[in-house]
Amino acid sequence: MSRPLHTQVEQAVTADGRVVETSSDDYGHARTLGVDHDWFKRAVFYEVLVRAFADSNRDGTGDLRGLTEKLDYIKWLGVDCLWLPPFYDSPLRDGGYDIRDFRTVLPEFGTVDDFVVLLDEAHKRGIRVITDLVMNHTSDSHVWFEESRRNPDGPYGDFYVWSDDDTRYSDARIIFVDTEQSNWTYDPVRGQFFWHRFFSHQPDLNYDNPAVTDAMIDVLRFWLDIGIDGFRLDAVPYLFEREGTNCENLPETHAFLKRCRKVMEDEYPGRVLLAEANQWPADVVEYYGDPEVGGDECQMAFHFPLMPRIFMAVRRENRFPISEILAQTPPIPSGCQWGIFLRNHDELTLEMVSDEERDYMYTEYAKDPRMKANIGIRRRLAPLLDNDRNQLELFTALLLSLPGSPVLYYGDEIGMGDNIWAGDRDGVRSPMQWTPDRNAGFSASDPGRLYLPIIMDALYGYQAVNVEAQLNSTTSLLHWNRRMIEIRKRHHAFGLGEYRELGGTNPTVLAYMRTHGDDPATSDTVLCVNNMSRFPQPVELDLSAWQGGVPHELTGGVQFPAIGELPYLLTLPGHGFYWFAITPAGLDQKP
Amino acid sequence: MSFVEELVPHLPEWLGRQRWFGAKGREVSAVDVMSATSLTDTEPLLDLLVLAVSFADGGPAQHYQLLLGRRQEAPGELEHVTIGRVDGLCAYDALWDHTASAWLLEAVRAGRTIGPVRFVPEAGATLAPPGFGRVMGAEQSNTSVVFGERTIMKLFRRLNPGVNPDLELHRALRSVGSNEVAALQGAVEGALGGEPTTLAMLQDFAGNSADGWAMALASVRDLFAEADLRADEVGGDFAGEAARIGETVAVVHAELAAALGTVERDPAELAAACSARLDAAARDAPILLPYVDAVRAAYDAVAGLPEPILAHRVHGDLHLGQLLRTTHGWLILDFEGEPSAPLRERSRPDSPMRDIAAMLRSFDYAAFFQLLSSDPGAFADDRTGSSPLRWHAKEWAARNRDAFCDGYAARAGLDPRRHRPVLRAFELDKAVYEVVYETRSRPGWVPIPLSSIKQLTAGATSGSAAG
């Protein structure tokens, strides 16, 4: 069966101008996993671009069926939840974040039926799936917007934010400073300006219109009925506009999120909302909602400033960039969890560092100006770290042990490279490298048809860096990553535990204790010690609160000397790290 | 006083083993208990003793405080601080006794007065919740106990009559709401020779912190490991922190001036004091002799300044080790002043340039300490100037001295580099002191201050890049 590419799926419109929305009853429903209110706290997430992972129909573009075929690999790696950036029908002027139809799959990725199969097969393997949902805006080719332009008095006339001039909400900043001059754009069809916080082809929905909030909640229900495990809500701070404010994080936005969460709790318990709010943690915690009830908005939110500060700490060879940002991170409600990451499909975001720090990050990590985009750096993890295995391991150990659920980015588990010559943010979106064969095993198409070229350079090219070769070598980065994920999952302190930084006299060493549970017989305590420096370092840690406990190193199981009254002395190789489980005094299992 | 009489014979040997005992190697002729204040009447029995230690060499007596605990049997964790059996009980240094440390915290909270000993909380003090404290690393002159990661109590072992400048200045800084020091929360005060005397002080504990010396050395090492990168290009660049330190010092200076006022001092008098120290130093460390004339010329330049020198209370013993990097910025510690100077001198207003010069010296020390650790022959005469590490050390010191001055100037509105004669004289005064100190205790380090004296007296050096 051949499908037309990049053509809009026709949507019927009734005589009174209403769009006929498809119903979830028109599709099969995937099997669901049992209700578990904590799964996302223990889970390892894996962000995969459908386009980039595997091509099942030789058209040069990855698709849902291709991804379904690779689920065994994802299961083997130890991933608990897939995060798929948008796969909805879209003109693709913003990587699919410009949605043309919320209830249709982008034809080149497949169909809603294909998605049902993916979801069912994933659930069969115990893997959950969440996807991006762009709440704030649609594509300007969405039928709602077309109706809104054409018929200001029709049912969609008030679906977007229209104005006779471009002067309202002047306190709102312009986010895409590289391309946009204003948050208003004139529409010659309607003869008015429309409001957009992002690109001018992405008009913002008007959340003051109850018909819009109802329509968007029905979009949630559509995918939840099919069986999806949650949503990452894209660009969530911008839903409402109010004069005299910066139009971010308004109370009305929080009220709407509470309503979304209530629908999920009542009708689809155990499914999650993840907020994408690129803000300071003290502001982001608002998106968890009321701490008195354990949180009643999103269960998860990304911790954006942590990531650049991990890079900065290692570069500066001192722990304070990380210590500072975690000290400034307020506690979160009991039912909530941070999402943390080293890299994702966007550039390394530098909005959350000060100007001085931003200049510094540019200088250190983006030596070529093409590596800079908007306010960030577009590089994958391995090239950012000069392909240094020690640093790759240290960074991953931090990702897997700092407070929050880790989100891996596809390809980073094998140390894939990037292509800084690709446009926009495509440099980090090249095809997954499966084998040393044609098209890296990603697609059987004619190489010229690939949506982006395979990485070919000598260091990161697919003949050197691919899944097949790394599966065959137990010392590979891939096997190392899998082992670390497995260790993380053996200790619930990583996902559920409290975080307590231990300080220590050596500023280049970041040490912290993760503890879960109060009962010594069942509690889990993990000590993590990380050397931010490239040189060997000693550190003396005050572990007197755990006096008598016995540390067991987690990768090898070796028992270390018991914790005594004096400071605990450890020595670490350059960029080295340790994970220890602490067996409380009296519980050591001597023969 | 029978237990005291029984205790005295144990003390000379026990004192000699204590790290904070300041007269190691001198023969003790007598230890007298000048006062004993009984704090509790149930076990553990606590007594606060003030000891007078006399010496066979006839030097002046030294005074120490001892918080003595007594129990029927000392539990195992107190074995290492046991002094001996007196009056049928086991006597020990009570700071390690959990019951005793918890008692101390509550005594401060309650504001108790027992005999001459007063436990004084600051107005509106926030202290750790009730609980025992843990003894942290013992320092040379005091011992610190941390309560619940919230409060640190610093007990001064060696006592000098009078209010300790550390307490006095922290109290003044608290009165102006300083954020640049660990907030004072309370004190223990007693009497010595009829004068009110500081026994201990309680402050907020800065958890998860590292001292500036350790951080500076990490930066120097990072630079040393680079073959061709400059100090401003390496990841471990410290200039941002050095500038923030400069800002912090400037803010504390303004706070001290605001809280305790400013005076004017006669440049000739300051120069004369430097000159007197120079003469004494040259006697103790003849290696200084070739530089005496040039150094004195620098002091004479200050003496001839037409304007009086602005002065207020200063830190007096500032260096990177007295700075603490916390997750919220830098804190300045230990306002005791130069410990070897008499209390009266330490309490006099001095030029803020004194602290600035001391910090500039400290940046030099960090760079050249790491240089000597990495390359012990770096100062050998035949290699002068040729070692790439030595070049890096100079580069690091110059960059961070400048950054520190930039930060200070940004906050103070006064660039220390524009007061070159005073800055240079105080740097020399400090370096001369360092030469004497190193000659006595670490002869291998003498080249660090000596090379700075060479540079500072060479005439052509700039105040900002003396390294």
mmCIF file of N, CA, C and O in Angstrom, chain B residues 196-265:
data_model
loop_
_atom_site.group_PDB
_atom_site.id
_atom_site.type_symbol
_atom_site.label_atom_id
_atom_site.label_comp_id
_atom_site.label_asym_id
_atom_site.label_seq_id
_atom_site.Cartn_x
_atom_site.Cartn_y
_atom_site.Cartn_z
ATOM 1 N N PRO B 196 35.802 40.308 81.280
ATOM 2 C CA PRO B 196 34.911 39.405 80.536
ATOM 3 C C PRO B 196 35.666 38.802 79.355
ATOM 4 O O PRO B 196 36.390 39.520 78.660
ATOM 5 N N THR B 197 35.495 37.515 79.150
ATOM 6 C CA THR B 197 36.305 36.804 78.167
ATOM 7 C C THR B 197 35.431 35.831 77.383
ATOM 8 O O THR B 197 34.559 35.176 77.950
ATOM 9 N N THR B 198 35.669 35.765 76.071
ATOM 10 C CA THR B 198 34.860 34.905 75.217
ATOM 11 C C THR B 198 35.330 33.458 75.332
ATOM 12 O O THR B 198 36.505 33.160 75.122
ATOM 13 N N LEU B 199 34.388 32.581 75.649
ATOM 14 C CA LEU B 199 34.724 31.157 75.735
ATOM 15 C C LEU B 199 34.335 30.402 74.471
ATOM 16 O O LEU B 199 35.016 29.468 74.059
ATOM 17 N N ALA B 200 33.207 30.774 73.891
ATOM 18 C CA ALA B 200 32.735 30.046 72.705
ATOM 19 C C ALA B 200 31.757 30.919 71.954
ATOM 20 O O ALA B 200 31.197 31.867 72.519
ATOM 21 N N MET B 201 31.570 30.631 70.666
ATOM 22 C CA MET B 201 30.522 31.316 69.916
ATOM 23 C C MET B 201 29.783 30.328 69.029
ATOM 24 O O MET B 201 30.329 29.307 68.618
ATOM 25 N N LEU B 202 28.509 30.637 68.775
ATOM 26 C CA LEU B 202 27.661 29.757 67.974
ATOM 27 C C LEU B 202 27.209 30.506 66.733
ATOM 28 O O LEU B 202 26.762 31.653 66.807
ATOM 29 N N GLN B 203 27.326 29.829 65.580
ATOM 30 C CA GLN B 203 26.960 30.447 64.303
ATOM 31 C C GLN B 203 26.178 29.455 63.457
ATOM 32 O O GLN B 203 26.188 28.251 63.725
ATOM 33 N N ASP B 204 25.570 29.979 62.404
ATOM 34 C CA ASP B 204 24.953 29.090 61.422
ATOM 35 C C ASP B 204 26.036 28.223 60.803
ATOM 36 O O ASP B 204 27.137 28.691 60.519
ATOM 37 N N PHE B 205 25.711 26.974 60.581
ATOM 38 C CA PHE B 205 26.661 26.054 59.965
ATOM 39 C C PHE B 205 26.455 26.065 58.453
ATOM 40 O O PHE B 205 25.334 25.924 57.973
ATOM 41 N N ALA B 206 27.535 26.273 57.714
ATOM 42 C CA ALA B 206 27.452 26.264 56.249
ATOM 43 C C ALA B 206 27.757 24.856 55.758
ATOM 44 O O ALA B 206 28.917 24.482 55.608
ATOM 45 N N GLY B 207 26.706 24.071 55.579
ATOM 46 C CA GLY B 207 26.897 22.704 55.086
ATOM 47 C C GLY B 207 27.288 22.731 53.619
ATOM 48 O O GLY B 207 27.144 23.750 52.933
ATOM 49 N N ASN B 208 27.800 21.649 53.132
ATOM 50 C CA ASN B 208 28.161 21.529 51.723
ATOM 51 C C ASN B 208 28.947 22.729 51.225
ATOM 52 O O ASN B 208 28.555 23.413 50.290
ATOM 53 N N SER B 209 30.054 22.997 51.886
ATOM 54 C CA SER B 209 30.870 24.113 51.450
ATOM 55 C C SER B 209 32.300 23.634 51.252
ATOM 56 O O SER B 209 32.660 22.542 51.684
ATOM 57 N N ALA B 210 33.082 24.441 50.576
ATOM 58 C CA ALA B 210 34.490 24.096 50.385
ATOM 59 C C ALA B 210 35.282 25.380 50.529
ATOM 60 O O ALA B 210 34.800 26.470 50.196
ATOM 61 N N ASP B 211 36.516 25.265 51.034
ATOM 62 C CA ASP B 211 37.234 26.508 51.260
ATOM 63 C C ASP B 211 37.943 26.984 49.997
ATOM 64 O O ASP B 211 38.213 26.216 49.072
ATOM 65 N N GLY B 212 38.184 28.270 49.967
ATOM 66 C CA GLY B 212 38.720 28.919 48.777
ATOM 67 C C GLY B 212 40.092 28.393 48.388
ATOM 68 O O GLY B 212 40.432 28.345 47.197
ATOM 69 N N TRP B 213 40.858 27.993 49.362
ATOM 70 C CA TRP B 213 42.190 27.462 49.076
ATOM 71 C C TRP B 213 42.087 26.185 48.238
ATOM 72 O O TRP B 213 42.752 26.061 47.209
ATOM 73 N N ALA B 214 41.225 25.276 48.656
ATOM 74 C CA ALA B 214 41.064 24.027 47.906
ATOM 75 C C ALA B 214 40.542 24.301 46.497
ATOM 76 O O ALA B 214 40.978 23.686 45.520
ATOM 77 N N MET B 215 39.630 25.251 46.384
ATOM 78 C CA MET B 215 39.071 25.548 45.066
ATOM 79 C C MET B 215 40.101 26.215 44.166
ATOM 80 O O MET B 215 40.187 25.936 42.979
ATOM 81 N N ALA B 216 40.899 27.108 44.748
ATOM 82 C CA ALA B 216 41.925 27.778 43.954
ATOM 83 C C ALA B 216 42.967 26.762 43.465
ATOM 84 O O ALA B 216 43.391 26.809 42.309
ATOM 85 N N LEU B 217 43.339 25.834 44.340
ATOM 86 C CA LEU B 217 44.335 24.842 43.920
ATOM 87 C C LEU B 217 43.804 23.969 42.784
ATOM 88 O O LEU B 217 44.541 23.613 41.865
ATOM 89 N N ALA B 218 42.514 23.622 42.824
ATOM 90 C CA ALA B 218 41.935 22.828 41.732
ATOM 91 C C ALA B 218 42.076 23.585 40.416
ATOM 92 O O ALA B 218 42.378 23.003 39.368
ATOM 93 N N SER B 219 41.875 24.897 40.480
ATOM 94 C CA SER B 219 41.984 25.714 39.276
ATOM 95 C C SER B 219 43.432 25.777 38.782
ATOM 96 O O SER B 219 43.703 25.667 37.579
ATOM 97 N N VAL B 220 44.363 25.948 39.698
ATOM 98 C CA VAL B 220 45.777 26.020 39.293
ATOM 99 C C VAL B 220 46.202 24.694 38.652
ATOM 100 O O VAL B 220 46.862 24.672 37.606
ATOM 101 N N ARG B 221 45.800 23.590 39.256
ATOM 102 C CA ARG B 221 46.151 22.275 38.697
ATOM 103 C C ARG B 221 45.616 22.127 37.285
ATOM 104 O O ARG B 221 46.274 21.599 36.401
ATOM 105 N N ASP B 222 44.386 22.605 37.088
ATOM 106 C CA ASP B 222 43.768 22.504 35.770
ATOM 107 C C ASP B 222 44.593 23.259 34.733
ATOM 108 O O ASP B 222 44.820 22.770 33.627
ATOM 109 N N LEU B 223 45.072 24.432 35.117
ATOM 110 C CA LEU B 223 45.879 25.226 34.189
ATOM 111 C C LEU B 223 47.229 24.544 33.939
ATOM 112 O O LEU B 223 47.707 24.492 32.799
ATOM 113 N N PHE B 224 47.823 24.019 34.994
ATOM 114 C CA PHE B 224 49.132 23.374 34.853
ATOM 115 C C PHE B 224 49.075 22.182 33.899
ATOM 116 O O PHE B 224 50.069 21.805 33.303
ATOM 117 N N ALA B 225 47.907 21.568 33.797
ATOM 118 C CA ALA B 225 47.802 20.372 32.954
ATOM 119 C C ALA B 225 47.677 20.718 31.483
ATOM 120 O O ALA B 225 47.696 19.841 30.633
ATOM 121 N N GLU B 226 47.529 22.003 31.164
ATOM 122 C CA GLU B 226 47.375 22.403 29.769
ATOM 123 C C GLU B 226 48.727 22.759 29.176
ATOM 124 O O GLU B 226 49.521 23.460 29.800
ATOM 125 N N ALA B 227 48.951 22.305 27.980
ATOM 126 C CA ALA B 227 50.216 22.639 27.333
ATOM 127 C C ALA B 227 50.186 24.056 26.770
ATOM 128 O O ALA B 227 51.125 24.817 26.942
ATOM 129 N N ASP B 228 49.098 24.413 26.105
ATOM 130 C CA ASP B 228 49.140 25.656 25.345
ATOM 131 C C ASP B 228 47.969 26.590 25.609
ATOM 132 O O ASP B 228 47.857 27.623 24.969
ATOM 133 N N LEU B 229 47.081 26.238 26.542
ATOM 134 C CA LEU B 229 45.959 27.138 26.796
ATOM 135 C C LEU B 229 46.346 28.179 27.837
ATOM 136 O O LEU B 229 47.130 27.916 28.730
ATOM 137 N N ARG B 230 45.746 29.356 27.695
ATOM 138 C CA ARG B 230 46.000 30.428 28.642
ATOM 139 C C ARG B 230 45.019 30.332 29.813
ATOM 140 O O ARG B 230 44.005 29.652 29.739
ATOM 141 N N ALA B 231 45.327 31.085 30.870
ATOM 142 C CA ALA B 231 44.518 31.009 32.097
ATOM 143 C C ALA B 231 43.054 31.348 31.839
ATOM 144 O O ALA B 231 42.165 30.844 32.503
ATOM 145 N N ASP B 232 42.802 32.224 30.868
ATOM 146 C CA ASP B 232 41.408 32.600 30.613
ATOM 147 C C ASP B 232 40.714 31.626 29.679
ATOM 148 O O ASP B 232 39.557 31.801 29.357
ATOM 149 N N GLU B 233 41.430 30.601 29.218
ATOM 150 C CA GLU B 233 40.831 29.674 28.246
ATOM 151 C C GLU B 233 40.491 28.317 28.842
ATOM 152 O O GLU B 233 39.780 27.539 28.232
ATOM 153 N N VAL B 234 41.035 27.995 30.002
ATOM 154 C CA VAL B 234 40.824 26.652 30.536
ATOM 155 C C VAL B 234 39.506 26.575 31.296
ATOM 156 O O VAL B 234 38.999 27.579 31.809
ATOM 157 N N GLY B 235 38.974 25.357 31.344
ATOM 158 C CA GLY B 235 37.685 25.159 31.995
ATOM 159 C C GLY B 235 37.703 25.523 33.463
ATOM 160 O O GLY B 235 36.717 25.991 34.011
ATOM 161 N N GLY B 236 38.846 25.308 34.110
ATOM 162 C CA GLY B 236 38.913 25.537 35.545
ATOM 163 C C GLY B 236 39.189 26.973 35.938
ATOM 164 O O GLY B 236 39.509 27.243 37.095
ATOM 165 N N ASP B 237 39.070 27.893 35.008
ATOM 166 C CA ASP B 237 39.347 29.308 35.291
ATOM 167 C C ASP B 237 38.662 29.757 36.589
ATOM 168 O O ASP B 237 37.482 29.513 36.796
ATOM 169 N N PHE B 238 39.422 30.417 37.436
ATOM 170 C CA PHE B 238 38.930 30.802 38.762
ATOM 171 C C PHE B 238 38.523 32.272 38.807
ATOM 172 O O PHE B 238 38.037 32.758 39.829
ATOM 173 N N ALA B 239 38.726 32.999 37.704
ATOM 174 C CA ALA B 239 38.566 34.456 37.761
ATOM 175 C C ALA B 239 37.155 34.863 38.190
ATOM 176 O O ALA B 239 36.988 35.853 38.903
ATOM 177 N N GLY B 240 36.141 34.105 37.747
ATOM 178 C CA GLY B 240 34.780 34.432 38.161
ATOM 179 C C GLY B 240 34.633 34.369 39.670
ATOM 180 O O GLY B 240 34.022 35.234 40.299
ATOM 181 N N GLU B 241 35.217 33.316 40.262
ATOM 182 C CA GLU B 241 35.144 33.180 41.721
ATOM 183 C C GLU B 241 35.990 34.266 42.398
ATOM 184 O O GLU B 241 35.579 34.841 43.405
ATOM 185 N N ALA B 242 37.169 34.542 41.826
ATOM 186 C CA ALA B 242 38.034 35.564 42.428
ATOM 187 C C ALA B 242 37.309 36.909 42.463
ATOM 188 O O ALA B 242 37.385 37.652 43.448
ATOM 189 N N ALA B 243 36.585 37.211 41.386
ATOM 190 C CA ALA B 243 35.843 38.472 41.354
ATOM 191 C C ALA B 243 34.744 38.463 42.407
ATOM 192 O O ALA B 243 34.510 39.467 43.084
ATOM 193 N N ARG B 244 34.061 37.321 42.543
ATOM 194 C CA ARG B 244 33.001 37.250 43.556
ATOM 195 C C ARG B 244 33.592 37.373 44.962
ATOM 196 O O ARG B 244 32.974 37.952 45.856
ATOM 197 N N ILE B 245 34.791 36.819 45.161
ATOM 198 C CA ILE B 245 35.453 36.985 46.460
ATOM 199 C C ILE B 245 35.725 38.477 46.699
ATOM 200 O O ILE B 245 35.491 39.005 47.787
ATOM 201 N N GLY B 246 36.216 39.157 45.652
ATOM 202 C CA GLY B 246 36.473 40.589 45.775
ATOM 203 C C GLY B 246 35.216 41.342 46.165
ATOM 204 O O GLY B 246 35.237 42.211 47.040
ATOM 205 N N GLU B 247 34.097 40.985 45.535
ATOM 206 C CA GLU B 247 32.836 41.644 45.878
ATOM 207 C C GLU B 247 32.473 41.380 47.334
ATOM 208 O O GLU B 247 32.032 42.283 48.054
ATOM 209 N N THR B 248 32.640 40.126 47.756
ATOM 210 C CA THR B 248 32.273 39.757 49.120
ATOM 211 C C THR B 248 33.094 40.541 50.135
ATOM 212 O O THR B 248 32.564 41.052 51.132
ATOM 213 N N VAL B 249 34.408 40.641 49.886
ATOM 214 C CA VAL B 249 35.274 41.377 50.817
ATOM 215 C C VAL B 249 34.855 42.847 50.852
ATOM 216 O O VAL B 249 34.786 43.468 51.924
ATOM 217 N N ALA B 250 34.535 43.397 49.677
ATOM 218 C CA ALA B 250 34.122 44.803 49.637
ATOM 219 C C ALA B 250 32.850 45.017 50.447
ATOM 220 O O ALA B 250 32.727 46.005 51.187
ATOM 221 N N VAL B 251 31.913 44.095 50.324
ATOM 222 C CA VAL B 251 30.656 44.249 51.058
ATOM 223 C C VAL B 251 30.909 44.174 52.558
ATOM 224 O O VAL B 251 30.385 44.977 53.340
ATOM 225 N N VAL B 252 31.742 43.224 52.975
ATOM 226 C CA VAL B 252 32.014 43.098 54.413
ATOM 227 C C VAL B 252 32.737 44.336 54.928
ATOM 228 O O VAL B 252 32.459 44.816 56.032
ATOM 229 N N HIS B 253 33.641 44.883 54.146
ATOM 230 C CA HIS B 253 34.305 46.118 54.568
ATOM 231 C C HIS B 253 33.285 47.238 54.778
ATOM 232 O O HIS B 253 33.332 47.960 55.776
ATOM 233 N N ALA B 254 32.363 47.362 53.839
ATOM 234 C CA ALA B 254 31.349 48.412 53.977
ATOM 235 C C ALA B 254 30.499 48.158 55.224
ATOM 236 O O ALA B 254 30.135 49.105 55.940
ATOM 237 N N GLU B 255 30.201 46.879 55.475
ATOM 238 C CA GLU B 255 29.381 46.553 56.650
ATOM 239 C C GLU B 255 30.130 46.859 57.951
ATOM 240 O O GLU B 255 29.539 47.379 58.898
ATOM 241 N N LEU B 256 31.418 46.523 57.971
ATOM 242 C CA LEU B 256 32.205 46.806 59.183
ATOM 243 C C LEU B 256 32.296 48.305 59.425
ATOM 244 O O LEU B 256 32.187 48.776 60.562
ATOM 245 N N ALA B 257 32.490 49.068 58.339
ATOM 246 C CA ALA B 257 32.569 50.521 58.482
ATOM 247 C C ALA B 257 31.240 51.072 58.972
ATOM 248 O O ALA B 257 31.195 51.945 59.843
ATOM 249 N N ALA B 258 30.146 50.529 58.437
ATOM 250 C CA ALA B 258 28.828 51.015 58.828
ATOM 251 C C ALA B 258 28.529 50.669 60.280
ATOM 252 O O ALA B 258 27.948 51.464 61.011
ATOM 253 N N ALA B 259 28.938 49.463 60.706
ATOM 254 C CA ALA B 259 28.573 49.014 62.044
ATOM 255 C C ALA B 259 29.467 49.633 63.109
ATOM 256 O O ALA B 259 28.999 49.930 64.213
ATOM 257 N N LEU B 260 30.740 49.823 62.809
ATOM 258 C CA LEU B 260 31.680 50.225 63.867
ATOM 259 C C LEU B 260 32.403 51.537 63.576
ATOM 260 O O LEU B 260 33.271 51.948 64.349
ATOM 261 N N GLY B 261 32.082 52.155 62.449
ATOM 262 C CA GLY B 261 32.621 53.478 62.179
ATOM 263 C C GLY B 261 33.994 53.465 61.539
ATOM 264 O O GLY B 261 34.667 52.442 61.464
ATOM 265 N N THR B 262 34.383 54.653 61.059
ATOM 266 C CA THR B 262 35.688 54.791 60.415
ATOM 267 C C THR B 262 36.503 55.841 61.162
ATOM 268 O O THR B 262 35.951 56.704 61.833
ATOM 269 N N VAL B 263 37.799 55.735 61.043
ATOM 270 C CA VAL B 263 38.704 56.750 61.603
ATOM 271 C C VAL B 263 39.755 57.059 60.547
ATOM 272 O O VAL B 263 39.784 56.437 59.486
ATOM 273 N N GLU B 264 40.602 57.996 60.840
ATOM 274 C CA GLU B 264 41.729 58.277 59.957
ATOM 275 C C GLU B 264 43.001 57.933 60.695
ATOM 276 O O GLU B 264 43.131 58.216 61.890
ATOM 277 N N ARG B 265 43.919 57.320 59.983
ATOM 278 C CA ARG B 265 45.193 56.985 60.625
ATOM 279 C C ARG B 265 46.328 57.678 59.896
ATOM 280 O O ARG B 265 46.276 57.904 58.684
#
